[in-house]
Short mmCIF file of C-alpha atoms and ligand atoms in Angstrom, two decimals:
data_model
loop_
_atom_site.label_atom_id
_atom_site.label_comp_id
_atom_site.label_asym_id
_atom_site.label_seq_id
_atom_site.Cartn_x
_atom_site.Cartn_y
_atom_site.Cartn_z
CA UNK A 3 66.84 119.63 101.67
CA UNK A 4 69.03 117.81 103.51
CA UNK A 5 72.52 118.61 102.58
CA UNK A 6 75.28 117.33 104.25
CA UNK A 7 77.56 115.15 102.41
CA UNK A 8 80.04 113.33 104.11
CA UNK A 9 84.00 113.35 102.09
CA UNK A 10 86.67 111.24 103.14
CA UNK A 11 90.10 112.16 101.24
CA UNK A 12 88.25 115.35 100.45
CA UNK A 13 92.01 116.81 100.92
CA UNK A 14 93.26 114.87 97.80
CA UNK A 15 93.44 115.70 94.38
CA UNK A 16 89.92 114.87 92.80
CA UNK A 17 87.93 115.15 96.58
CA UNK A 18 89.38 118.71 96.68
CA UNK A 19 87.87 119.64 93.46
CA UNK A 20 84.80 117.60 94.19
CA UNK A 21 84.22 119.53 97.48
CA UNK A 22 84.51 123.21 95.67
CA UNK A 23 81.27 121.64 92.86
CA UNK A 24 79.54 120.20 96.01
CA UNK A 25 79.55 123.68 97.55
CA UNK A 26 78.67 125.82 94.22
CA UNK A 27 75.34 123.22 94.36
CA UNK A 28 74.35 124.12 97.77
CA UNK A 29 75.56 120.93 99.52
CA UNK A 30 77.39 121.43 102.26
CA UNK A 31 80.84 119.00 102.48
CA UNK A 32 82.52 117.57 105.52
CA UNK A 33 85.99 116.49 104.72
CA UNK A 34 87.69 114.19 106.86
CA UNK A 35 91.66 113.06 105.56
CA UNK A 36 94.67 112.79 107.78
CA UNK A 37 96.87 114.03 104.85
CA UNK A 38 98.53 110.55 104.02
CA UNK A 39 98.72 112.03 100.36
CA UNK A 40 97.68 115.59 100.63
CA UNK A 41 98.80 118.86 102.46
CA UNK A 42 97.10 120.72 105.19
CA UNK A 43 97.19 123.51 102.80
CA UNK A 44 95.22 122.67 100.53
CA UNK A 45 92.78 123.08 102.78
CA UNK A 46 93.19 127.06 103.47
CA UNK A 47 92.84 126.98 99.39
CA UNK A 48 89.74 125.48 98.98
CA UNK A 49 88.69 127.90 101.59
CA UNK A 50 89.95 130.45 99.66
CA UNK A 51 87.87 129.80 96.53
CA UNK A 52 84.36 128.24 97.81
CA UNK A 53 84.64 131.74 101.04
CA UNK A 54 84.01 129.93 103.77
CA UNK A 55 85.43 127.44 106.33
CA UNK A 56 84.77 124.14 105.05
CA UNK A 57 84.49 121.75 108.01
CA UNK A 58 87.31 119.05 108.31
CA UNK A 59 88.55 116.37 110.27
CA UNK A 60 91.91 114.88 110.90
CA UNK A 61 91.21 111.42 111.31
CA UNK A 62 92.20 108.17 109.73
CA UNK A 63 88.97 106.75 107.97
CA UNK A 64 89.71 103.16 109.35
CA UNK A 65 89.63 104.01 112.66
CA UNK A 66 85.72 103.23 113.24
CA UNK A 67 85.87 104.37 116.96
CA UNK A 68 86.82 108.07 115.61
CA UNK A 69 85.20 108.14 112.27
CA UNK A 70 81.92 107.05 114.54
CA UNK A 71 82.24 110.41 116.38
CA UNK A 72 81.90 112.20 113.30
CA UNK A 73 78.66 110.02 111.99
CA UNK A 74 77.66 110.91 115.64
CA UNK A 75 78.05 114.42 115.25
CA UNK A 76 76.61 114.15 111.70
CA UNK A 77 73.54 111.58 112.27
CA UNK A 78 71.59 113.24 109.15
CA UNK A 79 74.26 112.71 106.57
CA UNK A 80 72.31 113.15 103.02
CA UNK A 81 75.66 110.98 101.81
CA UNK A 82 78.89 109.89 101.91
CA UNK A 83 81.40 110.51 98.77
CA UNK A 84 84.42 108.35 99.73
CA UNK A 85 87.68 108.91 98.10
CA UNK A 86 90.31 107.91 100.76
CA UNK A 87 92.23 104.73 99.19
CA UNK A 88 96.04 104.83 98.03
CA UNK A 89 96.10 104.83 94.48
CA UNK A 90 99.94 104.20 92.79
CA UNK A 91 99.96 100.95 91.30
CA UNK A 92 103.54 100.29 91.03
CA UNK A 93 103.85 100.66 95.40
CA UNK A 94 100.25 98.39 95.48
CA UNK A 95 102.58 95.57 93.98
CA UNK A 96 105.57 96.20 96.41
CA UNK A 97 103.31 96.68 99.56
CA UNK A 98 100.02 94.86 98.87
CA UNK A 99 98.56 94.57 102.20
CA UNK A 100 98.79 98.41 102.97
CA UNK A 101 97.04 98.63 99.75
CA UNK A 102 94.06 95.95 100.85
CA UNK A 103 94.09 97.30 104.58
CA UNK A 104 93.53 100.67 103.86
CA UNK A 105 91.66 100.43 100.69
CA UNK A 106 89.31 97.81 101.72
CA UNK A 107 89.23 99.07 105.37
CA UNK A 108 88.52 102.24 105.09
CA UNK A 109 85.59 101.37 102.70
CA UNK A 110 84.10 98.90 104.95
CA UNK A 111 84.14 101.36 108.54
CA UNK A 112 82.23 103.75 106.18
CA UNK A 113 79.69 101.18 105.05
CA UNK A 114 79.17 99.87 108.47
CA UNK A 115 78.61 103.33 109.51
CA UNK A 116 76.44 104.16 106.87
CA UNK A 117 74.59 101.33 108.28
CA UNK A 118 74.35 101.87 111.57
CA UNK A 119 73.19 105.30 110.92
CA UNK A 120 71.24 104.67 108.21
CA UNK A 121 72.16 106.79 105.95
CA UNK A 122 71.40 106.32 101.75
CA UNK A 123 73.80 107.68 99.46
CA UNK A 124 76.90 106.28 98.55
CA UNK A 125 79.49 107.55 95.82
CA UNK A 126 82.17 105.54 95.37
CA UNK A 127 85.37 106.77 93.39
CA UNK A 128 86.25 103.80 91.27
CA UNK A 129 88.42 103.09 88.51
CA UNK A 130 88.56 102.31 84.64
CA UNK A 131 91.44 100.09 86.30
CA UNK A 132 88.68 97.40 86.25
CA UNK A 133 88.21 96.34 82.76
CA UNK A 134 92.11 95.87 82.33
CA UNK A 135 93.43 95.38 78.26
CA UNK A 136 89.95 95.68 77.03
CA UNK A 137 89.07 93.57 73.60
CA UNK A 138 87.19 96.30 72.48
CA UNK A 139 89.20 99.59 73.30
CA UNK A 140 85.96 102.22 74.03
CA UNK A 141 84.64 100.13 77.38
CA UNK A 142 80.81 100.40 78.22
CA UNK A 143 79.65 99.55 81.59
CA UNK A 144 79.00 96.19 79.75
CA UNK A 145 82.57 95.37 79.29
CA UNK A 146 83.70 92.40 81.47
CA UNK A 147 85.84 93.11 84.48
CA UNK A 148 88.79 91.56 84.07
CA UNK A 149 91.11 89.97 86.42
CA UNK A 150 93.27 93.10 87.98
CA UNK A 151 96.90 93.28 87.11
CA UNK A 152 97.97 94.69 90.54
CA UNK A 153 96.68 95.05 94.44
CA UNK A 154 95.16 98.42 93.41
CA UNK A 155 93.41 97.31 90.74
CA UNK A 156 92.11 94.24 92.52
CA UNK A 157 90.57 96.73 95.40
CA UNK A 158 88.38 98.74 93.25
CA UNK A 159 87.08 95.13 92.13
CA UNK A 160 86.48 93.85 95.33
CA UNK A 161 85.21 97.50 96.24
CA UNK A 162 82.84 97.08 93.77
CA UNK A 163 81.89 93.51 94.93
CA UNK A 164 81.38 94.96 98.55
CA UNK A 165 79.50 97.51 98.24
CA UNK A 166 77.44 95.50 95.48
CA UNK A 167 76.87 93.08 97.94
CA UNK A 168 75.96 95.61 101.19
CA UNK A 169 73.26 97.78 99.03
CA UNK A 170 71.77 93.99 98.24
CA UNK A 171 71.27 93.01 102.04
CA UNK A 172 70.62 96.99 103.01
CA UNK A 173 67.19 98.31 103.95
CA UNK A 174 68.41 101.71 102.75
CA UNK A 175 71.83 101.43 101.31
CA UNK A 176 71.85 103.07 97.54
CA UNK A 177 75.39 103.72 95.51
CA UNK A 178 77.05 104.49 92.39
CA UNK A 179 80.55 103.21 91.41
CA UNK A 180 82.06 106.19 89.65
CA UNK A 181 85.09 104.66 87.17
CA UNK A 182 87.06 107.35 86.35
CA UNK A 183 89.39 107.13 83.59
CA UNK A 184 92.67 109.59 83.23
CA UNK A 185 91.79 112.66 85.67
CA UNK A 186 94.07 115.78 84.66
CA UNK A 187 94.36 119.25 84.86
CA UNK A 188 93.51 121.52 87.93
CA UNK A 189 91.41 124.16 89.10
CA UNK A 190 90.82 127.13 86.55
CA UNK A 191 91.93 129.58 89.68
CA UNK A 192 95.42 127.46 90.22
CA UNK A 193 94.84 127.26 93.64
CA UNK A 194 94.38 123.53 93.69
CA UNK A 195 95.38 120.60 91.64
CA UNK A 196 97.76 117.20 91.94
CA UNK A 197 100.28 117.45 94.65
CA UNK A 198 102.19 114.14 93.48
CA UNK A 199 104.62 112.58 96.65
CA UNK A 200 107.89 112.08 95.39
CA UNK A 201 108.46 111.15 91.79
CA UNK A 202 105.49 110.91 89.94
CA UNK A 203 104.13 107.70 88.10
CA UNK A 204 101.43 109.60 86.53
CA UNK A 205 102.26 110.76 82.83
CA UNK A 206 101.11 114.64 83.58
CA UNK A 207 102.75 115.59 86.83
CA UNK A 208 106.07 114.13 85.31
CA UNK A 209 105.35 116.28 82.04
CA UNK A 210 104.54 119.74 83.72
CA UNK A 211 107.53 118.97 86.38
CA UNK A 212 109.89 118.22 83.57
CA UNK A 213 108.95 121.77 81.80
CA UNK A 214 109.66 123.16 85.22
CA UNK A 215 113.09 121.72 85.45
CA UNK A 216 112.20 119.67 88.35
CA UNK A 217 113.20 116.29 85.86
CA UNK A 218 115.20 116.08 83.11
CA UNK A 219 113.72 114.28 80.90
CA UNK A 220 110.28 112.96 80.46
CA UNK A 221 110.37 109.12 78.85
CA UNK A 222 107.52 108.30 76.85
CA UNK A 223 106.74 104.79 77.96
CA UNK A 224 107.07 102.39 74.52
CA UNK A 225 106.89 104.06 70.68
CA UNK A 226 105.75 100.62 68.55
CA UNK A 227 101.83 99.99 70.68
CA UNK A 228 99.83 99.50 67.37
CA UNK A 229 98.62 102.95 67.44
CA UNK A 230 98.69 105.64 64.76
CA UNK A 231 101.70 107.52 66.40
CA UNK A 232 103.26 104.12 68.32
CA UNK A 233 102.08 105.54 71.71
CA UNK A 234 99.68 104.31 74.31
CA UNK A 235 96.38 105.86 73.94
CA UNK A 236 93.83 106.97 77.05
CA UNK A 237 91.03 109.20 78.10
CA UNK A 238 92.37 111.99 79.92
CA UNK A 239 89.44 113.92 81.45
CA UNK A 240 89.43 117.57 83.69
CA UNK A 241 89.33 116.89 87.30
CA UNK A 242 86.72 119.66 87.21
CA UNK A 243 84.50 117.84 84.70
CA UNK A 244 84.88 114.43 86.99
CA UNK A 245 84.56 116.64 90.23
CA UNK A 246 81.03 117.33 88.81
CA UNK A 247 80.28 114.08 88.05
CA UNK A 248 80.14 113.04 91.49
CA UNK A 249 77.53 116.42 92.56
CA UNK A 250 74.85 114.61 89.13
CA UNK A 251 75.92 110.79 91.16
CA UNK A 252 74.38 112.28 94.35
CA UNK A 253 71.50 114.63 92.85
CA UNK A 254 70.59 110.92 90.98
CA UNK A 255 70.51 108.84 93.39
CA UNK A 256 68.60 110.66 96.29
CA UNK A 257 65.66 110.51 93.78
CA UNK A 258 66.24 106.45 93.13
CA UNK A 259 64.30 103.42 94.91
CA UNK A 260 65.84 100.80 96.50
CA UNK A 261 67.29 98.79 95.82
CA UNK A 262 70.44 100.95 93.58
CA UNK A 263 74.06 100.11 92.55
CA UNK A 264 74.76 101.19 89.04
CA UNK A 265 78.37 102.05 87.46
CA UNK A 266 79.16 104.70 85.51
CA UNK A 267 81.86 105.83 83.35
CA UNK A 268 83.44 109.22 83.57
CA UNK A 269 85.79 109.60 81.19
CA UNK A 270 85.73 111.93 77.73
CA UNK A 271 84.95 109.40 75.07
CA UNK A 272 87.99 110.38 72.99
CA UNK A 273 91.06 108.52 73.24
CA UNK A 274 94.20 110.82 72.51
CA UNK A 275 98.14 109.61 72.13
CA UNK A 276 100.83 110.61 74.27
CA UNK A 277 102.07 112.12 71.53
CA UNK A 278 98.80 114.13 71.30
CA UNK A 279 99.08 114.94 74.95
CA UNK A 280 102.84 116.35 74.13
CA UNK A 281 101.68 118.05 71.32
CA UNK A 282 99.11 119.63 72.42
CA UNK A 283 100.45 120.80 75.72
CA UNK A 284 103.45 122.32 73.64
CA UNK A 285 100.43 124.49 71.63
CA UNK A 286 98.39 125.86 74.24
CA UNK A 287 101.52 126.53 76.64
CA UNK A 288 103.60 127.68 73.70
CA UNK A 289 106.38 125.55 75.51
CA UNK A 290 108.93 122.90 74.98
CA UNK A 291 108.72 119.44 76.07
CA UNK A 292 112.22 117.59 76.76
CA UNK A 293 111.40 113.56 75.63
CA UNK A 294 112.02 110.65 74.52
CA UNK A 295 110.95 107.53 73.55
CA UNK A 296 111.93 104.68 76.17
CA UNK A 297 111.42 100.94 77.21
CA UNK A 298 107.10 100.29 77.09
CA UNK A 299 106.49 100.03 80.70
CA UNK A 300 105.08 96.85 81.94
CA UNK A 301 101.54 96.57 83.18
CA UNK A 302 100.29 99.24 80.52
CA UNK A 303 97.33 98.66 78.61
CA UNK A 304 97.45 100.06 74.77
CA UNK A 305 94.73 101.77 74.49
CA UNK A 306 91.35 102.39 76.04
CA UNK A 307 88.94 104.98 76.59
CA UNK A 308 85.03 105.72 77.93
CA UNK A 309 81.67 105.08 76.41
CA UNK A 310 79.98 107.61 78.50
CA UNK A 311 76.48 107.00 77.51
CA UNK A 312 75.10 105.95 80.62
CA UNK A 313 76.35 108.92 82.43
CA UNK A 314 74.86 111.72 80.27
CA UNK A 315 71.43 109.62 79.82
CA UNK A 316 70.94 108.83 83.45
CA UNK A 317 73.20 111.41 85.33
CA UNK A 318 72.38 114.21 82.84
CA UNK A 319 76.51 114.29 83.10
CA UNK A 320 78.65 115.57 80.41
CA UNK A 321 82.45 117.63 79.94
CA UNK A 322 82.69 120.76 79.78
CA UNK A 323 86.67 121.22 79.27
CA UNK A 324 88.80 120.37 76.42
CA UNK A 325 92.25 118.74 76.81
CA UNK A 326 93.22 121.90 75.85
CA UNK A 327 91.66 123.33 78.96
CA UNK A 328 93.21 120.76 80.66
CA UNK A 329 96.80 121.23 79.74
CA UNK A 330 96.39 125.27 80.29
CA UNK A 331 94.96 124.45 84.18
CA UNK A 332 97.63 121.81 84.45
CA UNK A 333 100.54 124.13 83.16
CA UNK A 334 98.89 127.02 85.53
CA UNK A 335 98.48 124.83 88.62
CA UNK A 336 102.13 123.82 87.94
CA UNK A 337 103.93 127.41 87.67
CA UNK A 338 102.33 127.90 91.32
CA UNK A 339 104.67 125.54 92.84
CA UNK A 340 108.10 125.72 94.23
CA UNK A 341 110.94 124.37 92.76
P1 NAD B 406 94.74 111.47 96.45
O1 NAD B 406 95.80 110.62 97.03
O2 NAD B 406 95.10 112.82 95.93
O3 NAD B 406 93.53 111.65 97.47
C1 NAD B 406 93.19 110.67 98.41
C2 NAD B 406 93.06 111.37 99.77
O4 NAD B 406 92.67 110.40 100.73
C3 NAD B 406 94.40 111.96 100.24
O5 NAD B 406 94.18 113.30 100.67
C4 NAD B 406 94.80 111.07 101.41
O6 NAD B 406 95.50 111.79 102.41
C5 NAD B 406 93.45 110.57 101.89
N1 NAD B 406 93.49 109.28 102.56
C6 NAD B 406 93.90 108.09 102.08
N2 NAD B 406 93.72 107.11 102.98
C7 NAD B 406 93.18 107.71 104.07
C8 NAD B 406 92.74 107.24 105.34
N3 NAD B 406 92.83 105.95 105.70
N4 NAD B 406 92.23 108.13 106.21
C9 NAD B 406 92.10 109.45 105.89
N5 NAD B 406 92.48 109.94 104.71
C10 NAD B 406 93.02 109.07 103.82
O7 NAD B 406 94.05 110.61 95.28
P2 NAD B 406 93.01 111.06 94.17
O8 NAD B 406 93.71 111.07 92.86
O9 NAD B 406 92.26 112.24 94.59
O10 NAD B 406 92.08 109.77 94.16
C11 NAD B 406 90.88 109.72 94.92
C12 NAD B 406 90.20 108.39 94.71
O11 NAD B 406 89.97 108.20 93.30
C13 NAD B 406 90.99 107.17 95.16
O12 NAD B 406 90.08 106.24 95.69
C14 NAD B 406 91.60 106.64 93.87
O13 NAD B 406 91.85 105.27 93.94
C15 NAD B 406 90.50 106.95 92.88
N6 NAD B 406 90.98 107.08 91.50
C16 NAD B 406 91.96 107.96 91.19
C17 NAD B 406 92.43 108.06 89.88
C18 NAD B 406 93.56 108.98 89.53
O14 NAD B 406 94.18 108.78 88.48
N7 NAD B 406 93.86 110.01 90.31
C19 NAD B 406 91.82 107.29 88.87
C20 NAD B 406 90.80 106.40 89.22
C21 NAD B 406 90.37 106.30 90.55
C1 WQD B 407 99.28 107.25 81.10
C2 WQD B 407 100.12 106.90 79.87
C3 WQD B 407 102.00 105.49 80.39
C4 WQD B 407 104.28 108.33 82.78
C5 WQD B 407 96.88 104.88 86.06
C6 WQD B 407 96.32 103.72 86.81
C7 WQD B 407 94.84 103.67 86.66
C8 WQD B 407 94.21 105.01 87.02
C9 WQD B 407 94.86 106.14 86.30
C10 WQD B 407 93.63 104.98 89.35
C11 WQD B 407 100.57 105.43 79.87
C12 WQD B 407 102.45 106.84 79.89
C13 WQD B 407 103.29 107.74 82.01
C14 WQD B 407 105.53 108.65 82.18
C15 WQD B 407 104.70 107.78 80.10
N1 WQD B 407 94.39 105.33 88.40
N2 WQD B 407 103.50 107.48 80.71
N3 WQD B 407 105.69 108.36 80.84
O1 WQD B 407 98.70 104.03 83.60
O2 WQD B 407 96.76 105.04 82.30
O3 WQD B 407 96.56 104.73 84.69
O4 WQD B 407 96.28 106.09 86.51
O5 WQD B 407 92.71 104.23 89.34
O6 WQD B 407 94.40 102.67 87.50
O7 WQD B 407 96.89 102.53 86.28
O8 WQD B 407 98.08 106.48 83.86
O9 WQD B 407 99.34 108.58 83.89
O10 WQD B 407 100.48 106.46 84.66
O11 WQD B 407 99.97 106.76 82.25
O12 WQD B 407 104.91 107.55 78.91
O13 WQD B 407 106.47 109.15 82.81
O14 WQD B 407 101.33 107.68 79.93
O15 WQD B 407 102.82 104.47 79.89
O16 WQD B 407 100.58 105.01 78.53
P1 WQD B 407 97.58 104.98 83.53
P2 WQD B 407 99.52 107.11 83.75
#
């Protein structure tokens, strides 16, 4: 078999998790990130856990002149998994062309590549981002896209409209659009997880850093969404679980015939509360969490969370970790770092 897969951000949070599943299936990752988001050590980590050098390149995945030299290195590439895109939606309003240049660029040098070397598989990390405030809050792949609500948002759609567009014209172009819902948690070992830049916008980094005593206080973002405890509700799924996903994505697709671009969820199917998330973390830590209940924040959708039938029919894809689980590797992955 041919087994080389391709990663770009395979530093980052889910691409580093993603490379350690790709590796316990016998596919053999190359990562290539210039650590706009991530830390050179994460590599020597993942090393660490898969026992073995995993190869890597520093480059910038829209420069097409370098990434080139790595297709050309790599001319049989079974597939490309690419994760490199910014991702905080608050900075995507403030700085939207850094989000479209990078997002959109990036994808489009690897496409072109893909082309030029002809190489099949595409897994593209996409984003329940897509279907905004859903009418109906568990989304299918059937639920409409709705217009995006900020830059990032609007590149996963236009992602999705690329790539949907390149597999059409391609004589061997084949992908599938992963949208991920709320990825958590961290590697059972706690030698990787979420290295958040700066203050984070995401609701468990600020939780886990707040136990720490990094912050104060964390604010729960709006107590009166029509919701049985007044908090926002969302599907918070392992990183390891969604790291998997992407090993079934490629397994799937080698075996399809042209021409293939199918979405799939990846989420948990079960919506849980903040307050859930609070709660819970409090049992299974046996900790405190400092909160309260502030301002809602705008942008946030009430509630939504994954139909997932599509992935475990076609993808034979399903979690294995609770939130539980989740909140334990989060808590674990979090005591590791310095103050
Ligand atoms: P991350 O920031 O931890 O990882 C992205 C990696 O890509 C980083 O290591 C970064 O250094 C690298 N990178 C970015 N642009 C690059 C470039 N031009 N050249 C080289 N490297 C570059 O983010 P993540 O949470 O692992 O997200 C990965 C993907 O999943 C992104 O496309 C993101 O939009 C998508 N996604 C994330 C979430 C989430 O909540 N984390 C949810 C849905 C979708
Ligand atoms: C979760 C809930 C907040 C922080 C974002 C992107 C989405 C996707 C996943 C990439 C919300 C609340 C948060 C805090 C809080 N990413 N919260 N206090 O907004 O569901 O989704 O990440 O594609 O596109 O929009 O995730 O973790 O920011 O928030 O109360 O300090 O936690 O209001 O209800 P979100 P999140």
């Amino acid at each position: 078999m041919n087994n080389k897969i391709l990663v770009t951000g395979g530093a980052g949070y889910i691409g580093s998790h993603t490379v350690v599943e790709l590796i316990d299936n016998g596919y053999l990752p190359i990562i290539v990130d210039d650590f706009r988001n991530s830390n050179p050590l994460v590599l020597d980590k993942l090393n660490e856990i898969v026992g073995q050098t995993v190869p890597f390149y520093n480059i910038d995945c829209t420069d097409k002149k370098k990434m080139d030299k790595v297709f050309a290195e790599h001319p049989d590439l079974m597939g490309v998994i690419h994760f490199a895109a910014y991702k905080a939606v608050g900075e995507s309003v403030e700085k939207p062309l850094m989000y479209y240049q990078n997002n959109l660029g990036s994808l489009m040098v690897v496409l072109e590549l893909m082309e030029a070397y002809k190489i099949s598989n595409l897994v593209f990390s996409s984003s329940c981002t897509v279907y905004g405030e859903p009418k109906v809050v568990e989304v299918s792949e059937q639920t409409p896209i709705q217009e995006a609500t900020s830059p990032y948002g609007d590149t996963k759609i236009v992602s999705e409209k690329i790539i949907t567009n390149t597999v059409n014209a391609s004589a061997q172009l084949k992908a599938t659009l992963l949208r991920y819902f709320n990825p958590i948690g961290a590697h059972p070992s706690a030698k990787i997880g979420e290295l958040p830049n700066g203050v984070p916008n995401n609701l468990l980094p600020y939780l886990t850093q707040t136990v720490n005593g990094i912050r104060e206080v964390l604010t729960v973002f709006g107590g009166d969404y029509n919701t049985k405890d007044g908090t926002c509700i969302r599907d918070y799924i392992h990183v390891v679980d969604l790291a998997k996903a992407h090993v079934k994505a490629l397994n799937w697709l080698d075996n399809q015939k042209l021409p293939v671009v199918e979405s799939f969820n990846i989420g948990t199917e079960k919506g849980n509360t903040i307050m859930d998330v609070i709660k819970t973390f409090e049992k299974v830590n046996n900790l405190k969490v400092n909160y309260k209940i502030g301002e809602r924040r705008e942008g946030d959708v009430e509630q939504i969370y994954a139909n997932t039938q599509k992935a475990k029919e076609v993808l034979n894809w399903s979690c294995e970790y609770s939130l539980d689980d989740a909140l334990k590797h989060q808590w674990a992955w979090e005591k590791t770092l310095k103050k």
